[in-house]
Amino acid sequence: MEKVILFNTSCVEEIKKLFAPMHLQVIETDSRQYNDTLQNIANGKTDIIYSNPFTGKVPDESLILFCGISGKKLDKILFKLRNNKNINVTYKAILTPSNSGWTVLHLFLELAKEQAAYNTMQKQENTP
């Protein structure tokens, strides 16, 4: 099933309204799930909340994780997100076989590294 998983997102209702016509399931996460794998969260397994809940500091950034969404539909979704000024999300990612075993915190870390590398590259390109 096509779904979108939200992490630390403040504009949940706006996102639900935007995605409702597209028949996307929107899942809000609990910060206690941040020790769990992306695959477990996507599959609705919440056992880790009770066995090994995350109790640390939640990242300040927000994240939308897209699961099982085709290329053309994903393009439409990203276009709609870009054009909706009421929705502000720091990171957008896709669940893949490579990252499905990562924890939520691992994904946040990887996305922060990618953003830092991109920013460094942009600065170098704009420096005479």
XYZ file of N, CA, C and O in Angstrom:
512
model
N 0.832 -1.187 0.000
C 0.000 0.000 0.000
C 0.875 1.249 0.000
O 1.895 1.312 0.660
N 0.446 2.238 -0.733
C 1.167 3.500 -0.789
C 0.914 4.278 0.497
O -0.238 4.451 0.906
N 2.000 4.701 1.120
C 1.847 5.431 2.370
C 2.945 6.461 2.540
O 3.991 6.386 1.899
N 2.661 7.386 3.430
C 3.596 8.430 3.783
C 3.714 8.398 5.305
O 2.698 8.374 6.002
N 4.948 8.372 5.794
C 5.172 8.335 7.231
C 5.780 9.667 7.651
O 6.743 10.134 7.051
N 5.191 10.259 8.681
C 5.608 11.580 9.140
C 6.401 11.472 10.435
O 5.992 10.776 11.367
N 7.520 12.172 10.476
C 8.374 12.218 11.657
C 8.554 13.673 12.078
O 9.036 14.488 11.282
N 8.154 13.983 13.295
C 8.355 15.313 13.871
C 7.799 16.421 12.974
O 8.432 17.446 12.755
N 6.618 16.187 12.441
C 6.001 17.119 11.497
C 4.876 17.879 12.181
O 3.989 17.281 12.779
N 4.915 19.199 12.074
C 3.916 20.022 12.755
C 2.674 20.298 11.899
O 1.648 20.691 12.411
N 2.758 20.079 10.613
C 1.654 20.415 9.703
C 0.902 19.158 9.251
O 0.574 19.010 8.077
N 0.602 18.286 10.176
C -0.011 16.993 9.880
C -1.351 17.136 9.169
O -1.608 16.465 8.160
N -2.216 17.992 9.663
C -3.551 18.136 9.068
C -3.462 18.646 7.631
O -4.203 18.188 6.763
N -2.572 19.580 7.372
C -2.377 20.084 6.005
C -1.900 18.968 5.081
O -2.342 18.857 3.935
N -0.993 18.152 5.566
C -0.468 17.040 4.772
C -1.584 16.037 4.483
O -1.728 15.563 3.352
N -2.387 15.722 5.482
C -3.494 14.785 5.279
C -4.473 15.312 4.230
O -4.933 14.559 3.372
N -4.792 16.599 4.293
C -5.694 17.204 3.306
C -5.107 17.122 1.902
O -5.815 16.832 0.936
N -3.812 17.382 1.795
C -3.150 17.366 0.494
C -3.135 15.961 -0.111
O -3.339 15.789 -1.307
N -2.913 14.942 0.728
C -2.751 13.577 0.234
C -4.050 12.780 0.150
O -4.086 11.743 -0.493
N -5.111 13.241 0.782
C -6.385 12.504 0.778
C -6.886 12.194 -0.632
O -7.251 11.046 -0.916
N -6.908 13.176 -1.565
C -7.393 12.867 -2.914
C -6.524 11.847 -3.661
O -6.962 11.243 -4.620
N -5.284 11.660 -3.200
C -4.366 10.729 -3.853
C -4.452 9.326 -3.256
O -3.720 8.435 -3.670
N -5.315 9.161 -2.259
C -5.513 7.873 -1.600
C -4.225 7.338 -0.972
O -3.925 6.150 -1.070
N -3.479 8.240 -0.340
C -2.257 7.852 0.365
C -2.570 7.704 1.843
O -3.226 8.554 2.436
N -2.094 6.629 2.421
C -2.226 6.459 3.857
C -1.170 7.341 4.522
O 0.003 7.306 4.141
N -1.571 8.142 5.491
C -0.650 9.007 6.216
C -0.509 8.466 7.633
O -1.496 8.303 8.340
N 0.734 8.181 8.007
C 1.012 7.617 9.322
C 1.840 8.618 10.121
O 2.900 9.051 9.667
N 1.345 8.973 11.284
C 2.105 9.815 12.204
C 2.894 8.901 13.129
O 2.363 7.904 13.618
N 4.143 9.248 13.389
C 4.947 8.424 14.283
C 5.045 9.068 15.655
O 4.809 10.251 15.822
N 5.429 8.245 16.566
C 5.678 8.641 17.941
C 7.202 8.672 18.104
O 7.890 7.769 17.611
N 7.729 9.648 18.789
C 9.187 9.737 18.930
C 9.771 8.508 19.624
O 10.959 8.221 19.465
N 8.954 7.757 20.344
C 9.460 6.526 20.970
C 9.856 5.488 19.922
O 10.571 4.541 20.230
N 9.444 5.671 18.667
C 9.761 4.729 17.590
C 11.111 5.000 16.939
O 11.517 4.250 16.059
N 11.822 6.017 17.341
C 13.050 6.411 16.655
C 14.180 5.394 16.769
O 15.150 5.469 16.042
N 14.081 4.408 17.666
C 15.051 3.309 17.730
C 14.672 2.170 16.797
O 15.428 1.234 16.626
N 13.493 2.235 16.220
C 12.990 1.143 15.387
C 13.455 1.320 13.944
O 13.859 2.406 13.528
N 13.350 0.235 13.178
C 13.738 0.308 11.770
C 12.618 0.935 10.949
O 11.437 0.852 11.305
N 13.005 1.516 9.841
C 12.034 2.117 8.931
C 11.051 1.062 8.433
O 9.849 1.324 8.310
N 11.554 -0.139 8.158
C 10.693 -1.223 7.660
C 9.634 -1.607 8.685
O 8.470 -1.796 8.335
N 10.023 -1.723 9.945
C 9.047 -2.059 10.988
C 7.968 -0.997 11.093
O 6.784 -1.312 11.218
N 8.364 0.247 11.031
C 7.395 1.339 11.116
C 6.468 1.308 9.906
O 5.253 1.434 10.035
N 7.035 1.097 8.718
C 6.226 1.037 7.496
C 5.242 -0.130 7.538
O 4.134 -0.030 7.007
N 5.635 -1.206 8.183
C 4.767 -2.384 8.284
C 3.816 -2.326 9.471
O 3.083 -3.282 9.724
N 3.860 -1.232 10.223
C 2.939 -1.073 11.338
C 3.326 -1.814 12.596
O 2.524 -1.950 13.518
N 4.553 -2.308 12.676
C 5.009 -3.007 13.880
C 5.457 -1.962 14.904
O 6.327 -1.154 14.627
N 4.863 -1.997 16.066
C 5.178 -0.991 17.083
C 5.698 -1.612 18.375
O 5.742 -0.955 19.403
N 6.132 -2.852 18.325
C 6.600 -3.542 19.526
C 7.761 -2.827 20.204
O 7.879 -2.838 21.422
N 8.627 -2.208 19.417
C 9.821 -1.590 19.987
C 9.471 -0.416 20.904
O 10.220 -0.093 21.812
N 8.338 0.198 20.686
C 7.911 1.292 21.566
C 7.883 0.794 23.007
O 8.232 1.506 23.931
N 7.493 -0.444 23.182
C 7.353 -0.990 24.528
C 8.621 -1.696 25.015
O 8.905 -1.694 26.193
N 9.401 -2.283 24.095
C 10.584 -3.034 24.509
C 11.848 -2.177 24.581
O 12.693 -2.403 25.427
N 11.989 -1.208 23.680
C 13.195 -0.383 23.652
C 12.842 1.023 23.161
O 13.299 1.456 22.102
N 12.020 1.755 23.897
C 11.580 3.067 23.408
C 12.715 4.080 23.373
O 13.617 4.044 24.208
N 12.662 4.945 22.402
C 13.631 6.040 22.306
C 13.257 7.084 23.343
O 12.104 7.509 23.416
N 14.233 7.502 24.111
C 13.961 8.501 25.154
C 14.894 9.698 25.053
O 14.904 10.553 25.931
N 15.683 9.770 23.988
C 16.641 10.861 23.830
C 16.026 12.105 23.218
O 14.806 12.231 23.107
N 16.903 13.011 22.805
C 16.458 14.254 22.192
C 16.044 13.989 20.743
O 16.812 13.441 19.957
N 14.847 14.388 20.416
C 14.319 14.233 19.057
C 14.962 15.301 18.167
O 15.113 16.449 18.588
N 15.361 14.944 16.940
C 15.916 15.954 16.041
C 14.936 17.111 15.837
O 13.719 16.920 15.873
N 15.478 18.297 15.619
C 14.640 19.466 15.369
C 13.993 19.409 13.991
O 12.955 20.010 13.761
N 14.617 18.709 13.077
C 14.135 18.635 11.704
C 12.909 17.739 11.594
O 12.669 16.887 12.431
N 12.166 17.938 10.501
C 11.006 17.101 10.206
C 11.321 16.250 8.974
O 12.234 16.561 8.211
N 10.526 15.202 8.789
C 10.807 14.245 7.719
C 9.522 13.611 7.235
O 8.651 13.261 8.037
N 9.422 13.441 5.920
C 8.371 12.630 5.302
C 9.068 11.466 4.610
O 9.993 11.673 3.818
N 8.619 10.251 4.909
C 9.152 9.047 4.277
C 8.083 8.472 3.364
O 6.972 8.162 3.805
N 8.405 8.336 2.081
C 7.470 7.811 1.082
C 7.701 6.316 0.931
O 8.830 5.873 0.743
N 6.617 5.547 0.981
C 6.716 4.090 0.913
C 5.819 3.543 -0.200
O 4.607 3.786 -0.191
N 6.417 2.827 -1.140
C 5.654 2.147 -2.175
C 4.968 3.051 -3.181
O 3.939 2.674 -3.731
N 5.515 4.220 -3.430
C 4.885 5.173 -4.345
C 5.661 5.205 -5.657
O 6.885 5.342 -5.667
N 4.930 5.083 -6.773
C 5.556 5.037 -8.091
C 6.164 6.380 -8.472
O 5.813 7.413 -7.903
N 7.044 6.364 -9.453
C 7.765 7.559 -9.886
C 6.893 8.726 -10.289
O 7.093 9.850 -9.836
N 5.900 8.483 -11.154
C 5.048 9.580 -11.627
C 4.206 10.149 -10.492
O 4.038 11.359 -10.382
N 3.679 9.272 -9.671
C 2.868 9.744 -8.546
C 3.745 10.499 -7.548
O 3.338 11.521 -7.000
N 4.961 10.019 -7.326
C 5.884 10.698 -6.430
C 6.214 12.096 -6.964
O 6.269 13.059 -6.197
N 6.404 12.209 -8.264
C 6.650 13.522 -8.878
C 5.498 14.481 -8.603
O 5.710 15.647 -8.267
N 4.269 13.984 -8.735
C 3.078 14.810 -8.456
C 3.053 15.262 -6.998
O 2.754 16.411 -6.691
N 3.346 14.318 -6.118
C 3.336 14.610 -4.683
C 4.364 15.687 -4.356
O 4.067 16.655 -3.652
N 5.569 15.524 -4.869
C 6.629 16.497 -4.585
C 6.281 17.873 -5.151
O 6.539 18.896 -4.515
N 5.654 17.897 -6.321
C 5.211 19.157 -6.914
C 4.194 19.845 -6.000
O 4.289 21.035 -5.720
N 3.226 19.067 -5.521
C 2.197 19.628 -4.636
C 2.800 20.124 -3.320
O 2.401 21.162 -2.799
N 3.755 19.387 -2.787
C 4.411 19.824 -1.551
C 5.165 21.132 -1.747
O 5.122 22.021 -0.909
N 5.873 21.234 -2.862
C 6.640 22.450 -3.164
C 5.740 23.666 -3.287
O 6.113 24.767 -2.898
N 4.558 23.455 -3.833
C 3.653 24.573 -4.098
C 2.716 24.898 -2.936
O 1.957 25.855 -3.019
N 2.758 24.118 -1.877
C 1.911 24.386 -0.719
C 2.745 25.107 0.334
O 3.606 24.518 0.976
N 2.481 26.383 0.508
C 3.273 27.218 1.428
C 2.966 26.921 2.897
O 3.688 27.373 3.775
N 1.893 26.174 3.171
C 1.536 25.842 4.558
C 2.253 24.604 5.069
O 2.147 24.270 6.243
N 2.945 23.903 4.179
C 3.644 22.684 4.572
C 5.138 22.928 4.476
O 5.663 23.232 3.415
N 5.793 22.788 5.622
C 7.237 22.978 5.680
C 7.856 21.733 6.307
O 7.664 21.476 7.493
N 8.568 20.969 5.490
C 9.208 19.740 5.946
C 10.677 19.807 5.561
O 11.011 20.111 4.415
N 11.546 19.522 6.513
C 12.985 19.628 6.289
C 13.485 18.595 5.278
O 14.191 18.935 4.339
N 13.146 17.336 5.510
C 13.661 16.250 4.682
C 12.530 15.428 4.080
O 11.492 15.234 4.699
N 12.796 14.926 2.883
C 11.908 13.983 2.216
C 12.774 12.810 1.787
O 13.853 13.010 1.234
N 12.305 11.597 2.037
C 13.078 10.405 1.700
C 12.144 9.316 1.201
O 10.931 9.374 1.404
N 12.734 8.319 0.555
C 11.991 7.180 0.032
C 12.487 5.922 0.741
O 13.701 5.736 0.906
N 11.568 5.066 1.152
C 11.946 3.782 1.734
C 12.487 2.896 0.615
O 11.810 2.680 -0.400
N 13.705 2.411 0.794
C 14.357 1.561 -0.204
C 14.877 0.294 0.483
O 14.976 0.252 1.712
N 15.242 -0.713 -0.311
C 15.849 -1.901 0.302
C 17.138 -1.554 1.064
O 17.451 -2.181 2.070
N 17.853 -0.533 0.604
C 19.113 -0.152 1.257
C 18.910 0.506 2.609
O 19.723 0.328 3.509
N 17.836 1.287 2.770
C 17.661 1.996 4.036
C 16.583 1.388 4.935
O 16.369 1.862 6.045
N 15.919 0.347 4.488
C 14.799 -0.208 5.262
C 15.217 -0.746 6.629
O 14.415 -0.770 7.553
N 16.470 -1.144 6.778
C 16.963 -1.650 8.058
C 17.500 -0.572 8.981
O 17.896 -0.849 10.106
N 17.546 0.656 8.497
C 18.037 1.774 9.315
C 17.006 2.158 10.358
O 15.800 2.029 10.146
N 17.494 2.713 11.456
C 16.588 3.312 12.428
C 16.212 4.706 11.927
O 16.859 5.257 11.023
N 15.204 5.263 12.530
C 14.785 6.619 12.181
C 15.941 7.593 12.416
O 16.228 8.455 11.577
N 16.629 7.434 13.536
C 17.748 8.338 13.848
C 18.866 8.221 12.820
O 19.489 9.217 12.453
N 19.125 7.001 12.342
C 20.144 6.804 11.316
C 19.759 7.561 10.030
O 20.592 8.219 9.415
N 18.487 7.481 9.656
C 18.032 8.187 8.466
C 18.196 9.697 8.637
O 18.688 10.380 7.738
N 17.806 10.228 9.791
C 17.993 11.659 10.044
C 19.465 12.041 9.905
O 19.800 13.060 9.293
N 20.365 11.225 10.457
C 21.803 11.496 10.387
C 22.299 11.506 8.943
O 23.037 12.404 8.530
N 21.888 10.509 8.173
C 22.310 10.428 6.769
C 21.795 11.626 5.962
O 22.520 12.191 5.138
N 20.557 12.012 6.206
C 19.990 13.155 5.485
C 20.701 14.455 5.868
O 20.946 15.315 5.007
N 21.072 14.589 7.134
C 21.812 15.778 7.573
C 23.191 15.821 6.910
O 23.649 16.892 6.483
N 23.845 14.665 6.795
C 25.157 14.601 6.114
C 25.031 14.998 4.651
O 25.854 15.739 4.122
N 24.000 14.468 3.985
C 23.784 14.806 2.573
C 23.538 16.303 2.398
O 24.065 16.923 1.477
N 22.739 16.881 3.293
C 22.440 18.311 3.223
C 23.711 19.131 3.431
O 23.953 20.109 2.718
N 24.552 18.739 4.386
C 25.805 19.451 4.649
C 26.739 19.361 3.439
O 27.367 20.357 3.050
N 26.829 18.179 2.833
C 27.680 18.011 1.651
C 27.165 18.864 0.493
O 27.953 19.503 -0.223
N 25.867 18.902 0.304
C 25.265 19.720 -0.747
C 25.555 21.208 -0.509
O 25.938 21.924 -1.434
N 25.375 21.651 0.726
C 25.632 23.060 1.054
C 27.089 23.431 0.816
O 27.381 24.516 0.307
N 28.016 22.541 1.167
C 29.439 22.777 0.940
C 29.726 22.884 -0.554
O 30.455 23.773 -0.993
N 29.130 21.988 -1.330
C 29.325 22.006 -2.780
C 28.783 23.310 -3.376
O 29.428 23.930 -4.234
N 27.622 23.739 -2.920
C 27.032 24.985 -3.417
C 27.926 26.179 -3.117
O 28.095 27.060 -3.957
N 28.489 26.227 -1.917
C 29.380 27.331 -1.538
C 30.624 27.351 -2.429
O 31.065 28.406 -2.852
N 31.176 26.157 -2.700
C 32.373 26.076 -3.536
C 32.083 26.520 -4.969
O 32.902 27.170 -5.600
N 30.911 26.167 -5.471
C 30.549 26.562 -6.839
C 30.315 28.061 -6.951
O 30.524 28.648 -8.004
N 29.878 28.689 -5.875
C 29.572 30.120 -5.890
C 30.727 30.994 -5.430
O 30.586 32.215 -5.376
N 31.854 30.375 -5.089
C 33.023 31.148 -4.664
C 33.924 31.367 -5.879
O 34.293 30.409 -6.553
N 34.287 32.629 -6.128
C 35.152 32.912 -7.296
C 36.558 32.409 -7.133
O 37.077 32.131 -6.169
